[in-house]
Amino acid sequence: MCGVFGVRAPHRDVARLTYFALYALQHRGQESAGIAVSEDGRLTALRDLGLVPQVFDEGSLSGLRGELAIGHTRYSTTGGNDWSNAQPLLHHGRARTVALGHNGNLVNAEQLRDEVAKPLGSTSDSEVIAALIADDGRPLEDAVSAAMSRLEGAATVVGLADGKLFGFRDAHGFRPLVLGRLGDDPVLASESCALDLIGAKFEREVEPGELVIADDEGTHSLHALAPSGHGALCLFEFFYLARPDTKLNGVEVHGARVRMGERLAAEAPADADLVLPIPDSGTPAAIGFARAAGIPFSEGLIKNRYVGRTFIQPEQGMREQGIRMKFNPLAEVEGKRLVVVDDSIVRGSTTRQIVQMLFDAGAAEVHVRISSPPVVSPCYYGIDLASEDEMIAAHSTVEEVREAIGATSLAYLSLEALQESTQHPPSALCRACLTREYPTRTPADARKLRFEKV
Ligand code: SF4
């Protein structure tokens, strides 16, 4: 996942703006956070493991001065959760120094790491992007364009170099990036909700294959790569990852999730007394299900919001333990037939524990409804879903999954209904983890820690 942000605002406190924007992007990565600034062409970066408020305080922010800034919240998909992999990273190359933040995952990282000059200071796939730009002696625009043409896979990037802010998306546009304005000052962000928080106005999406550069002469853009012909905005962004108040290509995520719930109620009705979500990402679909089915909606499960998202914690042991700290059922579930709505099932361990928790609290029936189809294949583009072996639905029938999670009944939303709920055509989205049809070649070795040995 990861969240990225960039701003060029010579008369504002760019580090402080970035700090608050990162708050709005915290859901995209909780392992590390960082800000880099450019002052008269000199780059400074501060990054560390932890959440945004753990990494920065008043003193550290006021030391970050400049006209340009980028920020990053990290959730690792290549390279361990280590300080050296926190971003924005700084790479000193033969031609320039580059500060860079990356959202996505490259499928040709191994090949590119072999090609770029050593040493690299990190074990992520992101530093090769910075190295390609930093070692290229041509003007920045040409160097970034050339680097973009070498990347395969998912790369939504913000960067600073030569006193300029730049941002781009890969030719498929796997991960979102929007361009906004704070007054006249250009702002780039992973999601439109970050623009709202700092009071910037949404201008437009950065298009797949587009490079945007902001410097003394203004904001200009060029289509450095021809669009792939097959758009591949990640479908997971719609049903799980993006914040509900974000708009993806003009479609508010919350509304899309409500529609998913409505379609789910039509496709897989259940006789029940209450509909409850697994908060928070299941909530809009549960609202839609309850509305369409005419069954009362209940909070049912109370979430402790001060415990991190269990999906994001990298270790299975932490996930298992996390669930009991995270949810507690209300007494009103006792004796009731429940519909429990969630956005997805990947490993199944969280769902199994929640179903058990509800039966322990006295539920008479627990009907699980999922607002996406079964997740059956890994993601190579920036979401650490798990390997196929760990995915409960990869080699099981729906009935076998139902039995494993202990539910009274289980149903998934069809791919067609999910797609229609997003108001995007199939040709605009990546759905590979649901269909096994990947829009790029896939890497032979996709282990997250494959470069740790280097
Ligand atoms: S494989 Fe799945 S999670 Fe990965 S980009 Fe495609 S739709 Fe998103």
Short mmCIF file of C-alpha atoms and ligand atoms in Angstrom, two decimals:
data_model
loop_
_atom_site.label_atom_id
_atom_site.label_comp_id
_atom_site.label_asym_id
_atom_site.label_seq_id
_atom_site.Cartn_x
_atom_site.Cartn_y
_atom_site.Cartn_z
CA MET A 1 0.00 0.00 0.00
CA CYS A 2 1.78 3.23 1.15
CA GLY A 3 0.63 6.82 0.96
CA VAL A 4 2.49 9.54 -0.91
CA PHE A 5 2.19 13.31 -0.87
CA GLY A 6 4.02 16.24 -2.45
CA VAL A 7 3.69 20.02 -2.43
CA ARG A 8 5.43 23.04 -3.94
CA ALA A 9 4.57 26.14 -1.91
CA PRO A 10 7.45 28.64 -1.48
CA HIS A 11 5.46 30.86 0.91
CA ARG A 12 4.03 28.15 3.18
CA ASP A 13 5.32 25.77 5.84
CA VAL A 14 5.58 22.81 3.49
CA ALA A 15 6.73 20.31 6.15
CA ARG A 16 3.73 21.10 8.36
CA LEU A 17 1.34 20.78 5.41
CA THR A 18 2.88 17.43 4.58
CA TYR A 19 2.63 16.27 8.18
CA PHE A 20 -1.12 16.89 8.24
CA ALA A 21 -1.63 15.37 4.79
CA LEU A 22 0.14 12.22 6.00
CA TYR A 23 -2.44 11.96 8.79
CA ALA A 24 -5.07 11.58 6.08
CA LEU A 25 -2.94 8.87 4.42
CA GLN A 26 -2.05 6.97 7.59
CA HIS A 27 -4.47 4.16 6.70
CA ARG A 28 -2.27 3.34 3.68
CA GLY A 29 0.78 2.49 5.78
CA GLN A 30 1.55 2.31 9.46
CA GLU A 31 5.06 0.89 9.59
CA SER A 32 7.05 4.07 8.98
CA ALA A 33 6.59 7.70 8.00
CA GLY A 34 8.80 10.43 6.63
CA ILE A 35 9.07 13.88 5.11
CA ALA A 36 11.75 15.28 2.79
CA VAL A 37 12.12 18.98 2.00
CA SER A 38 14.05 20.90 -0.63
CA GLU A 39 15.42 24.34 0.29
CA ASP A 40 17.19 26.13 -2.54
CA GLY A 41 17.94 22.72 -4.03
CA ARG A 42 19.34 21.18 -0.81
CA LEU A 43 17.51 18.05 0.32
CA THR A 44 16.82 17.02 3.90
CA ALA A 45 14.79 13.97 4.95
CA LEU A 46 13.47 12.84 8.31
CA ARG A 47 11.96 9.37 8.49
CA ASP A 48 11.52 6.70 11.10
CA LEU A 49 9.56 3.62 12.04
CA GLY A 50 6.16 4.32 13.56
CA LEU A 51 3.00 6.31 12.96
CA VAL A 52 3.08 9.91 11.75
CA PRO A 53 2.68 11.45 15.26
CA GLN A 54 5.34 9.12 16.65
CA VAL A 55 7.88 10.14 14.01
CA PHE A 56 7.39 13.93 14.14
CA ASP A 57 7.08 16.52 16.86
CA GLU A 58 7.04 20.31 16.86
CA GLY A 59 10.84 20.51 17.08
CA SER A 60 11.59 18.11 14.25
CA LEU A 61 8.97 19.68 11.97
CA SER A 62 10.25 23.20 12.48
CA GLY A 63 13.70 22.01 11.44
CA LEU A 64 12.37 20.98 8.02
CA ARG A 65 12.32 24.13 5.91
CA GLY A 66 12.01 24.57 2.20
CA GLU A 67 9.86 25.44 -0.77
CA LEU A 68 9.09 21.82 -1.68
CA ALA A 69 8.22 18.75 0.35
CA ILE A 70 7.22 15.15 -0.12
CA GLY A 71 5.89 12.71 2.46
CA HIS A 72 5.35 8.99 2.76
CA THR A 73 3.57 6.47 4.97
CA ARG A 74 4.90 2.95 4.47
CA TYR A 75 3.45 -0.50 4.46
CA SER A 76 6.11 -2.87 3.21
CA THR A 77 5.69 -5.15 0.19
CA THR A 78 9.37 -5.44 -0.80
CA GLY A 79 12.04 -5.06 1.88
CA GLY A 80 11.60 -5.51 5.61
CA ASN A 81 10.13 -3.11 8.14
CA ASP A 82 13.47 -1.52 8.85
CA TRP A 83 14.66 2.09 9.22
CA SER A 84 16.74 1.85 6.06
CA ASN A 85 13.60 1.09 4.09
CA ALA A 86 11.57 4.00 5.52
CA GLN A 87 10.75 6.69 2.96
CA PRO A 88 11.21 9.25 1.51
CA LEU A 89 14.62 7.78 0.78
CA LEU A 90 17.57 9.90 -0.31
CA HIS A 91 19.80 8.56 -3.05
CA HIS A 92 23.04 10.28 -4.06
CA GLY A 93 23.76 9.43 -7.68
CA ARG A 94 26.35 10.36 -10.27
CA ALA A 95 24.26 13.26 -11.61
CA ARG A 96 22.08 14.44 -8.73
CA THR A 97 20.57 13.60 -5.35
CA VAL A 98 16.96 12.41 -5.37
CA ALA A 99 14.41 12.19 -2.55
CA LEU A 100 11.68 9.73 -3.41
CA GLY A 101 8.51 8.13 -2.07
CA HIS A 102 6.96 5.13 -3.82
CA ASN A 103 3.59 3.40 -3.63
CA GLY A 104 3.39 0.11 -5.48
CA ASN A 105 5.59 -2.83 -6.21
CA LEU A 106 7.82 -3.44 -9.22
CA VAL A 107 7.83 -6.82 -10.94
CA ASN A 108 11.29 -6.23 -12.49
CA ALA A 109 13.00 -4.99 -9.31
CA GLU A 110 15.53 -7.82 -9.30
CA GLN A 111 16.73 -7.02 -12.80
CA LEU A 112 16.93 -3.28 -12.10
CA ARG A 113 18.80 -3.78 -8.83
CA ASP A 114 21.40 -5.76 -10.76
CA GLU A 115 21.79 -2.94 -13.28
CA VAL A 116 22.04 0.22 -11.16
CA ALA A 117 25.27 1.44 -9.56
CA LYS A 118 25.97 0.13 -6.06
CA PRO A 119 25.82 0.40 -3.17
CA LEU A 120 22.12 0.70 -2.41
CA GLY A 121 21.21 1.72 1.10
CA SER A 122 17.93 -0.20 1.29
CA THR A 123 16.43 -3.57 0.44
CA SER A 124 13.22 -2.21 -1.08
CA ASP A 125 12.38 -1.98 -4.77
CA SER A 126 11.97 1.80 -4.47
CA GLU A 127 15.62 2.85 -4.37
CA VAL A 128 16.24 1.57 -7.90
CA ILE A 129 13.77 4.18 -9.16
CA ALA A 130 15.71 6.92 -7.35
CA ALA A 131 19.01 5.47 -8.60
CA LEU A 132 17.88 5.44 -12.24
CA ILE A 133 16.99 9.14 -11.98
CA ALA A 134 20.01 10.14 -9.88
CA ASP A 135 22.53 8.54 -12.24
CA ASP A 136 21.06 10.04 -15.42
CA GLY A 137 22.88 13.24 -16.40
CA ARG A 138 20.12 14.55 -18.67
CA PRO A 139 17.66 17.25 -17.52
CA LEU A 140 15.33 16.01 -14.77
CA GLU A 141 12.31 15.66 -17.04
CA ASP A 142 14.23 13.39 -19.40
CA ALA A 143 15.83 11.42 -16.58
CA VAL A 144 12.48 10.72 -14.90
CA SER A 145 10.83 9.84 -18.22
CA ALA A 146 13.64 7.41 -19.01
CA ALA A 147 13.36 5.83 -15.56
CA MET A 148 9.59 5.45 -15.95
CA SER A 149 10.09 3.54 -19.18
CA ARG A 150 12.29 1.01 -17.35
CA LEU A 151 9.77 0.20 -14.62
CA GLU A 152 7.41 -2.77 -14.83
CA GLY A 153 4.63 -3.17 -12.31
CA ALA A 154 3.16 -0.60 -9.98
CA ALA A 155 4.84 2.73 -9.35
CA THR A 156 3.06 5.81 -8.10
CA VAL A 157 5.95 8.06 -7.16
CA VAL A 158 6.61 11.52 -5.73
CA GLY A 159 10.12 12.96 -5.69
CA LEU A 160 12.35 15.97 -5.24
CA ALA A 161 15.49 16.77 -7.24
CA ASP A 162 17.15 19.80 -8.84
CA GLY A 163 14.85 22.11 -6.82
CA LYS A 164 11.76 20.59 -8.45
CA LEU A 165 8.81 18.47 -7.32
CA PHE A 166 7.82 15.58 -9.57
CA GLY A 167 5.19 12.87 -9.46
CA PHE A 168 4.14 10.09 -11.83
CA ARG A 169 2.07 6.95 -12.26
CA ASP A 170 3.05 3.81 -14.16
CA ALA A 171 1.40 3.13 -17.50
CA HIS A 172 -1.26 0.87 -15.92
CA GLY A 173 -2.11 3.29 -13.11
CA PHE A 174 -2.33 0.57 -10.45
CA ARG A 175 -2.17 3.04 -7.56
CA PRO A 176 -4.00 6.36 -7.46
CA LEU A 177 -2.47 9.85 -7.53
CA VAL A 178 -4.34 13.14 -7.64
CA LEU A 179 -3.27 16.70 -8.43
CA GLY A 180 -4.76 19.51 -6.35
CA ARG A 181 -4.21 23.21 -5.62
CA LEU A 182 -3.74 24.98 -2.36
CA GLY A 183 -4.40 28.49 -3.59
CA ASP A 184 -2.12 28.48 -6.63
CA ASP A 185 0.32 25.95 -5.19
CA PRO A 186 0.37 22.43 -6.68
CA VAL A 187 -0.21 19.41 -4.45
CA LEU A 188 0.07 15.70 -5.24
CA ALA A 189 -1.53 13.02 -3.04
CA SER A 190 -2.40 9.34 -3.13
CA GLU A 191 -6.00 10.08 -2.25
CA SER A 192 -8.27 13.09 -2.51
CA CYS A 193 -9.02 12.90 1.25
CA ALA A 194 -5.51 14.30 1.89
CA LEU A 195 -6.37 17.37 -0.21
CA ASP A 196 -9.54 17.90 1.81
CA LEU A 197 -7.66 17.82 5.11
CA ILE A 198 -5.22 20.59 4.16
CA GLY A 199 -7.87 22.67 2.39
CA ALA A 200 -6.60 22.06 -1.15
CA LYS A 201 -8.96 21.80 -4.10
CA PHE A 202 -9.01 18.69 -6.25
CA GLU A 203 -7.93 19.50 -9.79
CA ARG A 204 -7.68 16.12 -11.51
CA GLU A 205 -6.28 12.61 -11.43
CA VAL A 206 -2.71 12.18 -12.62
CA GLU A 207 -3.20 9.87 -15.57
CA PRO A 208 -1.50 6.50 -16.04
CA GLY A 209 1.90 7.11 -17.66
CA GLU A 210 1.81 10.84 -16.87
CA LEU A 211 4.68 12.79 -15.30
CA VAL A 212 3.91 16.06 -13.47
CA ILE A 213 6.70 18.50 -12.63
CA ALA A 214 6.34 21.64 -10.51
CA ASP A 215 9.13 24.23 -10.50
CA ASP A 216 9.75 27.99 -10.70
CA GLU A 217 8.07 28.10 -14.08
CA GLY A 218 4.81 26.49 -12.93
CA THR A 219 3.26 23.06 -13.14
CA HIS A 220 3.65 21.12 -16.35
CA SER A 221 2.96 17.60 -17.35
CA LEU A 222 3.86 15.21 -20.11
CA HIS A 223 2.74 11.77 -21.08
CA ALA A 224 6.08 10.08 -20.63
CA LEU A 225 4.58 6.65 -21.29
CA ALA A 226 1.78 5.69 -23.60
CA PRO A 227 -1.09 4.33 -21.47
CA SER A 228 -0.93 0.54 -21.44
CA GLY A 229 -4.29 0.18 -23.19
CA HIS A 230 -5.50 -1.82 -20.23
CA GLY A 231 -6.12 0.45 -17.24
CA ALA A 232 -5.38 -1.35 -14.01
CA LEU A 233 -6.49 0.76 -11.07
CA CYS A 234 -6.54 -1.70 -8.18
CA LEU A 235 -10.01 -3.04 -7.44
CA PHE A 236 -8.94 -3.61 -3.82
CA GLU A 237 -8.71 0.18 -3.46
CA PHE A 238 -12.49 0.30 -3.95
CA PHE A 239 -13.58 -2.38 -1.52
CA TYR A 240 -10.86 -2.27 1.12
CA LEU A 241 -7.90 0.04 0.89
CA ALA A 242 -8.91 3.62 0.07
CA ARG A 243 -10.60 5.81 2.64
CA PRO A 244 -14.41 5.98 2.19
CA ASP A 245 -14.34 9.77 1.71
CA THR A 246 -11.82 9.48 -1.14
CA LYS A 247 -12.96 9.80 -4.73
CA LEU A 248 -11.31 7.45 -7.23
CA ASN A 249 -11.78 8.72 -10.77
CA GLY A 250 -14.73 10.77 -9.54
CA VAL A 251 -16.46 7.88 -7.72
CA GLU A 252 -16.71 8.24 -3.96
CA VAL A 253 -15.49 5.04 -2.33
CA HIS A 254 -18.17 5.04 0.38
CA GLY A 255 -20.97 5.11 -2.20
CA ALA A 256 -19.35 2.28 -4.16
CA ARG A 257 -19.15 0.16 -1.00
CA VAL A 258 -22.81 0.86 -0.13
CA ARG A 259 -23.77 -0.31 -3.63
CA MET A 260 -21.70 -3.47 -3.10
CA GLY A 261 -23.73 -4.19 0.04
CA GLU A 262 -27.01 -3.59 -1.78
CA ARG A 263 -26.01 -5.97 -4.56
CA LEU A 264 -24.86 -8.53 -1.99
CA ALA A 265 -28.29 -8.44 -0.30
CA ALA A 266 -29.93 -9.13 -3.66
CA GLU A 267 -27.52 -11.92 -4.62
CA ALA A 268 -27.29 -13.63 -1.21
CA PRO A 269 -30.23 -12.78 1.07
CA ALA A 270 -30.50 -14.18 4.59
CA ASP A 271 -33.32 -14.43 7.14
CA ALA A 272 -31.86 -12.42 9.99
CA ASP A 273 -32.64 -10.00 12.82
CA LEU A 274 -29.61 -7.71 12.57
CA VAL A 275 -26.96 -6.71 10.03
CA LEU A 276 -23.62 -5.79 11.51
CA PRO A 277 -20.34 -4.81 9.89
CA ILE A 278 -16.84 -5.84 10.70
CA PRO A 279 -15.64 -2.27 11.21
CA ASP A 280 -14.41 -0.17 9.60
CA SER A 281 -13.96 -1.32 6.03
CA GLY A 282 -17.10 -3.53 6.15
CA THR A 283 -19.33 -0.72 7.42
CA PRO A 284 -20.54 0.93 4.18
CA ALA A 285 -21.36 -2.47 2.61
CA ALA A 286 -23.27 -3.47 5.76
CA ILE A 287 -25.26 -0.22 5.54
CA GLY A 288 -26.12 -1.08 1.93
CA PHE A 289 -27.02 -4.67 2.80
CA ALA A 290 -29.26 -3.61 5.70
CA ARG A 291 -30.98 -0.95 3.60
CA ALA A 292 -31.65 -3.26 0.67
CA ALA A 293 -32.72 -6.22 2.84
CA GLY A 294 -34.89 -4.16 5.21
CA ILE A 295 -33.08 -5.62 8.23
CA PRO A 296 -32.01 -3.32 11.11
CA PHE A 297 -28.37 -2.25 11.09
CA SER A 298 -26.41 -2.61 14.33
CA GLU A 299 -22.88 -1.70 15.31
CA GLY A 300 -22.79 -5.11 16.99
CA LEU A 301 -19.03 -5.30 17.23
CA ILE A 302 -17.29 -2.44 18.96
CA LYS A 303 -13.83 -1.74 17.69
CA ASN A 304 -10.98 -0.46 19.77
CA ARG A 305 -9.67 2.22 17.42
CA TYR A 306 -6.38 2.54 19.22
CA VAL A 307 -5.18 -0.86 18.05
CA GLY A 308 -3.72 -0.91 14.52
CA ARG A 309 -5.43 -2.56 11.57
CA THR A 310 -4.79 -6.27 11.99
CA PHE A 311 -4.46 -6.76 8.23
CA ILE A 312 -1.48 -4.46 8.20
CA GLN A 313 0.49 -6.10 10.99
CA PRO A 314 3.01 -8.26 9.14
CA GLU A 315 3.35 -11.19 11.51
CA GLN A 316 0.71 -13.90 11.72
CA GLY A 317 1.23 -14.22 15.48
CA MET A 318 0.46 -10.52 15.95
CA ARG A 319 -2.65 -10.84 13.81
CA GLU A 320 -3.99 -13.75 15.85
CA GLN A 321 -3.45 -11.90 19.09
CA GLY A 322 -4.62 -8.57 17.72
CA ILE A 323 -8.18 -9.64 17.00
CA ARG A 324 -9.16 -10.16 20.64
CA MET A 325 -7.79 -6.75 21.55
CA LYS A 326 -9.63 -5.16 18.71
CA PHE A 327 -13.31 -6.19 18.80
CA ASN A 328 -15.91 -6.73 21.50
CA PRO A 329 -19.54 -7.72 20.77
CA LEU A 330 -22.54 -5.83 22.17
CA ALA A 331 -24.99 -7.72 24.40
CA GLU A 332 -27.74 -7.17 21.82
CA VAL A 333 -26.35 -9.92 19.58
CA GLU A 334 -27.51 -12.53 22.11
CA GLY A 335 -30.20 -14.81 20.72
CA LYS A 336 -30.18 -12.99 17.34
CA ARG A 337 -29.74 -14.25 13.80
CA LEU A 338 -26.92 -12.06 12.48
CA VAL A 339 -25.69 -11.07 9.05
CA VAL A 340 -22.03 -10.09 9.39
CA VAL A 341 -20.62 -8.08 6.48
CA ASP A 342 -16.94 -7.74 5.70
CA ASP A 343 -15.04 -6.51 2.65
CA SER A 344 -12.90 -9.60 2.04
CA ILE A 345 -11.52 -12.83 3.43
CA VAL A 346 -7.84 -13.51 2.78
CA ARG A 347 -6.44 -16.00 5.28
CA GLY A 348 -9.72 -16.51 7.12
CA SER A 349 -8.23 -16.39 10.61
CA THR A 350 -9.80 -13.01 11.49
CA THR A 351 -13.23 -14.04 10.21
CA ARG A 352 -13.09 -17.35 12.07
CA GLN A 353 -12.29 -15.63 15.36
CA ILE A 354 -15.04 -13.05 14.92
CA VAL A 355 -17.64 -15.71 14.11
CA GLN A 356 -16.58 -17.63 17.21
CA MET A 357 -16.70 -14.45 19.30
CA LEU A 358 -20.29 -13.80 18.17
CA PHE A 359 -21.42 -17.35 18.94
CA ASP A 360 -19.71 -17.07 22.34
CA ALA A 361 -21.74 -13.90 22.91
CA GLY A 362 -24.96 -15.89 22.32
CA ALA A 363 -25.70 -15.28 18.60
CA ALA A 364 -28.21 -17.84 17.29
CA GLU A 365 -26.92 -17.76 13.69
CA VAL A 366 -24.00 -16.00 11.99
CA HIS A 367 -24.43 -15.47 8.23
CA VAL A 368 -21.20 -14.09 6.76
CA ARG A 369 -21.50 -11.92 3.65
CA ILE A 370 -18.40 -10.66 1.82
CA SER A 371 -18.54 -7.63 -0.49
CA SER A 372 -15.92 -9.05 -2.88
CA PRO A 373 -15.32 -12.39 -4.62
CA PRO A 374 -12.90 -14.94 -3.11
CA VAL A 375 -9.27 -13.74 -3.04
CA VAL A 376 -7.41 -16.58 -4.75
CA SER A 377 -4.07 -15.26 -5.96
CA PRO A 378 -1.25 -12.98 -4.72
CA CYS A 379 -0.83 -9.31 -5.51
CA TYR A 380 2.46 -8.26 -7.13
CA TYR A 381 1.52 -4.58 -7.26
CA GLY A 382 1.73 -3.31 -3.72
CA ILE A 383 -0.64 -5.17 -1.42
CA ASP A 384 0.86 -7.86 0.76
CA LEU A 385 -2.15 -10.18 0.55
CA ALA A 386 -0.32 -13.41 1.44
CA SER A 387 0.96 -16.26 -0.68
CA GLU A 388 -1.52 -18.47 -2.48
CA ASP A 389 -0.91 -21.26 0.04
CA GLU A 390 -2.07 -19.00 2.86
CA MET A 391 -5.26 -17.88 1.08
CA ILE A 392 -8.20 -19.80 2.43
CA ALA A 393 -10.21 -19.61 -0.81
CA ALA A 394 -7.37 -20.40 -3.23
CA HIS A 395 -7.99 -24.12 -3.26
CA SER A 396 -11.29 -24.49 -1.38
CA THR A 397 -14.96 -24.31 -2.28
CA VAL A 398 -17.22 -21.72 -0.66
CA GLU A 399 -18.71 -24.51 1.47
CA GLU A 400 -15.24 -25.54 2.66
CA VAL A 401 -14.44 -21.94 3.58
CA ARG A 402 -17.77 -21.66 5.43
CA GLU A 403 -16.92 -24.74 7.42
CA ALA A 404 -13.43 -23.46 8.21
CA ILE A 405 -14.70 -20.13 9.55
CA GLY A 406 -17.57 -21.81 11.42
CA ALA A 407 -20.36 -19.63 9.97
CA THR A 408 -24.02 -20.63 9.55
CA SER A 409 -23.81 -19.56 5.92
CA LEU A 410 -21.31 -17.77 3.70
CA ALA A 411 -21.68 -15.88 0.43
CA TYR A 412 -19.41 -13.64 -1.65
CA LEU A 413 -20.38 -10.81 -3.99
CA SER A 414 -20.02 -11.73 -7.68
CA LEU A 415 -17.22 -10.11 -9.65
CA GLU A 416 -19.77 -8.61 -12.04
CA ALA A 417 -21.72 -6.93 -9.24
CA LEU A 418 -18.51 -5.69 -7.59
CA GLN A 419 -17.33 -4.26 -10.87
CA GLU A 420 -20.63 -2.50 -11.54
CA SER A 421 -20.66 -1.05 -8.02
CA THR A 422 -17.39 0.76 -8.78
CA GLN A 423 -18.97 2.35 -11.89
CA HIS A 424 -15.81 1.46 -13.80
CA PRO A 425 -15.65 -0.89 -16.79
CA PRO A 426 -13.64 -4.13 -16.44
CA SER A 427 -11.04 -2.69 -18.84
CA ALA A 428 -10.20 0.06 -16.30
CA LEU A 429 -9.33 -2.09 -13.30
CA CYS A 430 -6.87 -4.69 -12.07
CA ARG A 431 -8.72 -7.70 -10.65
CA ALA A 432 -5.86 -10.18 -10.77
CA CYS A 433 -6.02 -11.43 -7.17
CA LEU A 434 -9.65 -12.42 -7.85
CA THR A 435 -9.25 -13.78 -11.39
CA ARG A 436 -5.58 -14.85 -11.70
CA GLU A 437 -5.39 -12.72 -14.88
CA TYR A 438 -2.42 -10.40 -14.38
CA PRO A 439 -1.98 -7.29 -16.53
CA THR A 440 1.84 -7.64 -16.52
CA ARG A 441 4.30 -10.49 -16.38
CA THR A 442 4.69 -11.80 -12.85
CA PRO A 443 8.02 -12.09 -11.02
CA ALA A 444 9.57 -15.51 -10.48
CA ASP A 445 10.47 -14.53 -6.92
CA ALA A 446 8.07 -12.21 -5.13
CA ARG A 447 9.11 -12.81 -1.54
CA LYS A 448 9.04 -9.59 0.42
CA LEU A 449 12.48 -10.12 1.95
CA ARG A 450 14.22 -11.36 -1.21
CA PHE A 451 16.80 -8.56 -1.20
CA GLU A 452 17.62 -8.72 2.51
CA LYS A 453 20.64 -10.95 1.87
CA VAL A 454 22.30 -8.35 -0.36
S1 SF4 B 1 -3.76 -8.01 -7.80
FE1 SF4 B 1 -5.56 -7.42 -6.54
S2 SF4 B 1 -4.71 -6.19 -4.86
FE2 SF4 B 1 -3.13 -6.31 -6.47
S3 SF4 B 1 -3.43 -4.49 -7.75
FE3 SF4 B 1 -4.58 -6.15 -8.69
S4 SF4 B 1 -6.66 -5.96 -7.79
FE4 SF4 B 1 -5.26 -4.78 -6.51
#
